[in-house]
mmCIF file of C-alpha atoms in Angstrom:
data_model
loop_
_atom_site.group_PDB
_atom_site.id
_atom_site.type_symbol
_atom_site.label_atom_id
_atom_site.label_comp_id
_atom_site.label_asym_id
_atom_site.label_seq_id
_atom_site.Cartn_x
_atom_site.Cartn_y
_atom_site.Cartn_z
ATOM 1 C CA UNK A 1 0.000 0.000 0.000
ATOM 2 C CA UNK A 2 1.328 3.437 -0.928
ATOM 3 C CA UNK A 3 1.489 5.739 2.062
ATOM 4 C CA UNK A 4 0.493 9.390 1.605
ATOM 5 C CA UNK A 5 1.484 11.205 4.803
ATOM 6 C CA UNK A 6 -0.880 14.048 3.911
ATOM 7 C CA UNK A 7 -3.966 11.821 3.837
ATOM 8 C CA UNK A 8 -5.642 9.838 6.616
ATOM 9 C CA UNK A 9 -5.102 6.080 6.353
ATOM 10 C CA UNK A 10 -8.829 5.331 6.174
ATOM 11 C CA UNK A 11 -9.074 7.646 3.151
ATOM 12 C CA UNK A 12 -6.093 5.919 1.530
ATOM 13 C CA UNK A 13 -7.823 2.566 2.047
ATOM 14 C CA UNK A 14 -11.045 3.935 0.556
ATOM 15 C CA UNK A 15 -9.037 5.176 -2.454
ATOM 16 C CA UNK A 16 -7.441 1.754 -2.845
ATOM 17 C CA UNK A 17 -10.839 0.063 -2.832
ATOM 18 C CA UNK A 18 -12.048 2.570 -5.415
ATOM 19 C CA UNK A 19 -8.938 1.862 -7.513
ATOM 20 C CA UNK A 20 -9.787 -1.856 -7.382
ATOM 21 C CA UNK A 21 -13.334 -1.112 -8.540
ATOM 22 C CA UNK A 22 -12.114 1.169 -11.350
ATOM 23 C CA UNK A 23 -9.577 -1.403 -12.550
ATOM 24 C CA UNK A 24 -12.138 -4.214 -12.512
ATOM 25 C CA UNK A 25 -10.419 -6.139 -9.712
ATOM 26 C CA UNK A 26 -13.665 -5.749 -7.732
ATOM 27 C CA UNK A 27 -16.818 -5.735 -9.828
ATOM 28 C CA UNK A 28 -20.411 -4.732 -9.261
ATOM 29 C CA UNK A 29 -22.161 -7.072 -6.857
ATOM 30 C CA UNK A 30 -18.927 -8.671 -5.634
ATOM 31 C CA UNK A 31 -18.355 -9.166 -1.932
ATOM 32 C CA UNK A 32 -15.465 -7.276 -0.368
ATOM 33 C CA UNK A 33 -13.213 -8.938 2.204
ATOM 34 C CA UNK A 34 -14.552 -8.696 5.746
ATOM 35 C CA UNK A 35 -13.349 -5.785 7.845
ATOM 36 C CA UNK A 36 -10.988 -8.087 9.731
ATOM 37 C CA UNK A 37 -9.696 -9.733 6.535
ATOM 38 C CA UNK A 38 -9.007 -6.386 4.894
ATOM 39 C CA UNK A 39 -7.386 -5.039 8.060
ATOM 40 C CA UNK A 40 -5.022 -8.026 8.107
ATOM 41 C CA UNK A 41 -4.309 -7.568 4.384
ATOM 42 C CA UNK A 42 -3.258 -3.926 4.744
ATOM 43 C CA UNK A 43 -1.943 -4.330 8.288
ATOM 44 C CA UNK A 44 -4.097 -1.749 10.054
ATOM 45 C CA UNK A 45 -6.568 -1.753 12.922
ATOM 46 C CA UNK A 46 -10.011 -3.117 11.923
ATOM 47 C CA UNK A 47 -11.576 0.157 13.129
ATOM 48 C CA UNK A 48 -9.644 1.970 10.404
ATOM 49 C CA UNK A 49 -11.042 -0.332 7.711
ATOM 50 C CA UNK A 50 -14.508 0.054 9.232
ATOM 51 C CA UNK A 51 -14.222 3.842 8.786
ATOM 52 C CA UNK A 52 -13.287 3.283 5.131
ATOM 53 C CA UNK A 53 -16.221 0.942 4.562
ATOM 54 C CA UNK A 54 -18.615 3.345 6.300
ATOM 55 C CA UNK A 55 -17.403 6.248 4.142
ATOM 56 C CA UNK A 56 -17.782 4.260 0.926
ATOM 57 C CA UNK A 57 -21.186 3.053 2.074
ATOM 58 C CA UNK A 58 -22.324 6.644 2.737
ATOM 59 C CA UNK A 59 -21.149 7.554 -0.768
ATOM 60 C CA UNK A 60 -23.122 4.673 -2.300
ATOM 61 C CA UNK A 61 -19.975 2.946 -3.599
ATOM 62 C CA UNK A 62 -20.537 -0.171 -1.476
ATOM 63 C CA UNK A 63 -23.444 -1.483 0.556
ATOM 64 C CA UNK A 64 -23.840 -3.767 3.553
ATOM 65 C CA UNK A 65 -25.925 -6.913 3.632
ATOM 66 C CA UNK A 66 -26.378 -7.371 7.353
ATOM 67 C CA UNK A 67 -24.659 -10.512 8.552
ATOM 68 C CA UNK A 68 -23.174 -11.247 5.123
ATOM 69 C CA UNK A 69 -20.748 -8.401 4.422
ATOM 70 C CA UNK A 70 -20.067 -5.454 2.162
ATOM 71 C CA UNK A 71 -20.631 -5.558 -1.587
ATOM 72 C CA UNK A 72 -19.752 -3.311 -4.530
ATOM 73 C CA UNK A 73 -22.768 -1.274 -5.662
ATOM 74 C CA UNK A 74 -23.968 -1.627 -9.243
ATOM 75 C CA UNK A 75 -23.251 2.030 -10.044
ATOM 76 C CA UNK A 76 -19.955 2.180 -8.122
ATOM 77 C CA UNK A 77 -17.629 2.469 -11.110
ATOM 78 C CA UNK A 78 -19.600 5.304 -12.720
ATOM 79 C CA UNK A 79 -19.918 7.143 -9.388
ATOM 80 C CA UNK A 80 -16.185 6.868 -8.671
ATOM 81 C CA UNK A 81 -15.364 8.062 -12.185
ATOM 82 C CA UNK A 82 -17.670 11.082 -11.829
ATOM 83 C CA UNK A 83 -16.221 12.025 -8.421
ATOM 84 C CA UNK A 84 -12.636 11.661 -9.578
ATOM 85 C CA UNK A 85 -13.223 13.601 -12.783
ATOM 86 C CA UNK A 86 -14.829 16.444 -10.830
ATOM 87 C CA UNK A 87 -11.929 16.502 -8.356
ATOM 88 C CA UNK A 88 -9.416 16.460 -11.194
ATOM 89 C CA UNK A 89 -11.102 19.297 -13.048
ATOM 90 C CA UNK A 90 -11.825 21.449 -9.983
ATOM 91 C CA UNK A 91 -8.593 20.929 -8.037
ATOM 92 C CA UNK A 92 -5.781 19.368 -10.027
ATOM 93 C CA UNK A 93 -6.287 21.277 -13.267
ATOM 94 C CA UNK A 94 -6.739 24.556 -11.410
ATOM 95 C CA UNK A 95 -3.346 24.145 -9.730
ATOM 96 C CA UNK A 96 -1.709 22.873 -12.900
ATOM 97 C CA UNK A 97 -2.994 25.748 -15.017
ATOM 98 C CA UNK A 98 -1.692 28.231 -12.452
ATOM 99 C CA UNK A 99 1.761 26.641 -12.624
ATOM 100 C CA UNK A 100 1.692 26.566 -16.426
ATOM 101 C CA UNK A 101 0.916 30.291 -16.497
ATOM 102 C CA UNK A 102 3.712 31.061 -14.027
ATOM 103 C CA UNK A 103 6.161 29.022 -16.095
ATOM 104 C CA UNK A 104 5.030 30.548 -19.376
ATOM 105 C CA UNK A 105 4.056 27.230 -20.939
ATOM 106 C CA UNK A 106 1.886 27.859 -23.985
ATOM 107 C CA UNK A 107 -1.203 25.806 -24.834
ATOM 108 C CA UNK A 108 0.590 24.621 -27.963
ATOM 109 C CA UNK A 109 3.624 23.417 -26.010
ATOM 110 C CA UNK A 110 1.380 21.687 -23.497
ATOM 111 C CA UNK A 111 -0.560 19.967 -26.277
ATOM 112 C CA UNK A 112 2.695 18.778 -27.879
ATOM 113 C CA UNK A 113 3.985 17.474 -24.537
ATOM 114 C CA UNK A 114 0.720 15.663 -23.884
ATOM 115 C CA UNK A 115 0.692 14.127 -27.371
ATOM 116 C CA UNK A 116 4.270 12.903 -26.880
ATOM 117 C CA UNK A 117 3.375 11.455 -23.466
ATOM 118 C CA UNK A 118 0.381 9.616 -24.936
ATOM 119 C CA UNK A 119 2.547 8.173 -27.681
ATOM 120 C CA UNK A 120 5.108 6.871 -25.154
ATOM 121 C CA UNK A 121 2.473 5.469 -22.788
ATOM 122 C CA UNK A 122 0.181 3.563 -25.132
#
């Protein structure tokens, strides 16, 4: 697990679960590991995993079948995509565009750099 010292561990776990859903590792309707199983997997306190599961449940990404466990919601992938795209556009791009302006990078140069990156990372 990648550690981001600027982000709470339960949020990092929630992000990891979302990454698994986005990549197809965990699909709609699939059961997630129990809180204890996941805690052992990522080597954290079960209460930390429980906070992650509760957050994702509140967001509609996963749901709980009482006595059975947590499952990936049918719309989870689309919801995660929409949230991440909004965050990217509203936060990441805003910061990036400010840096580009400060550095004097033109839209044409940025487009050329992005095209070259896409070509290298196909």
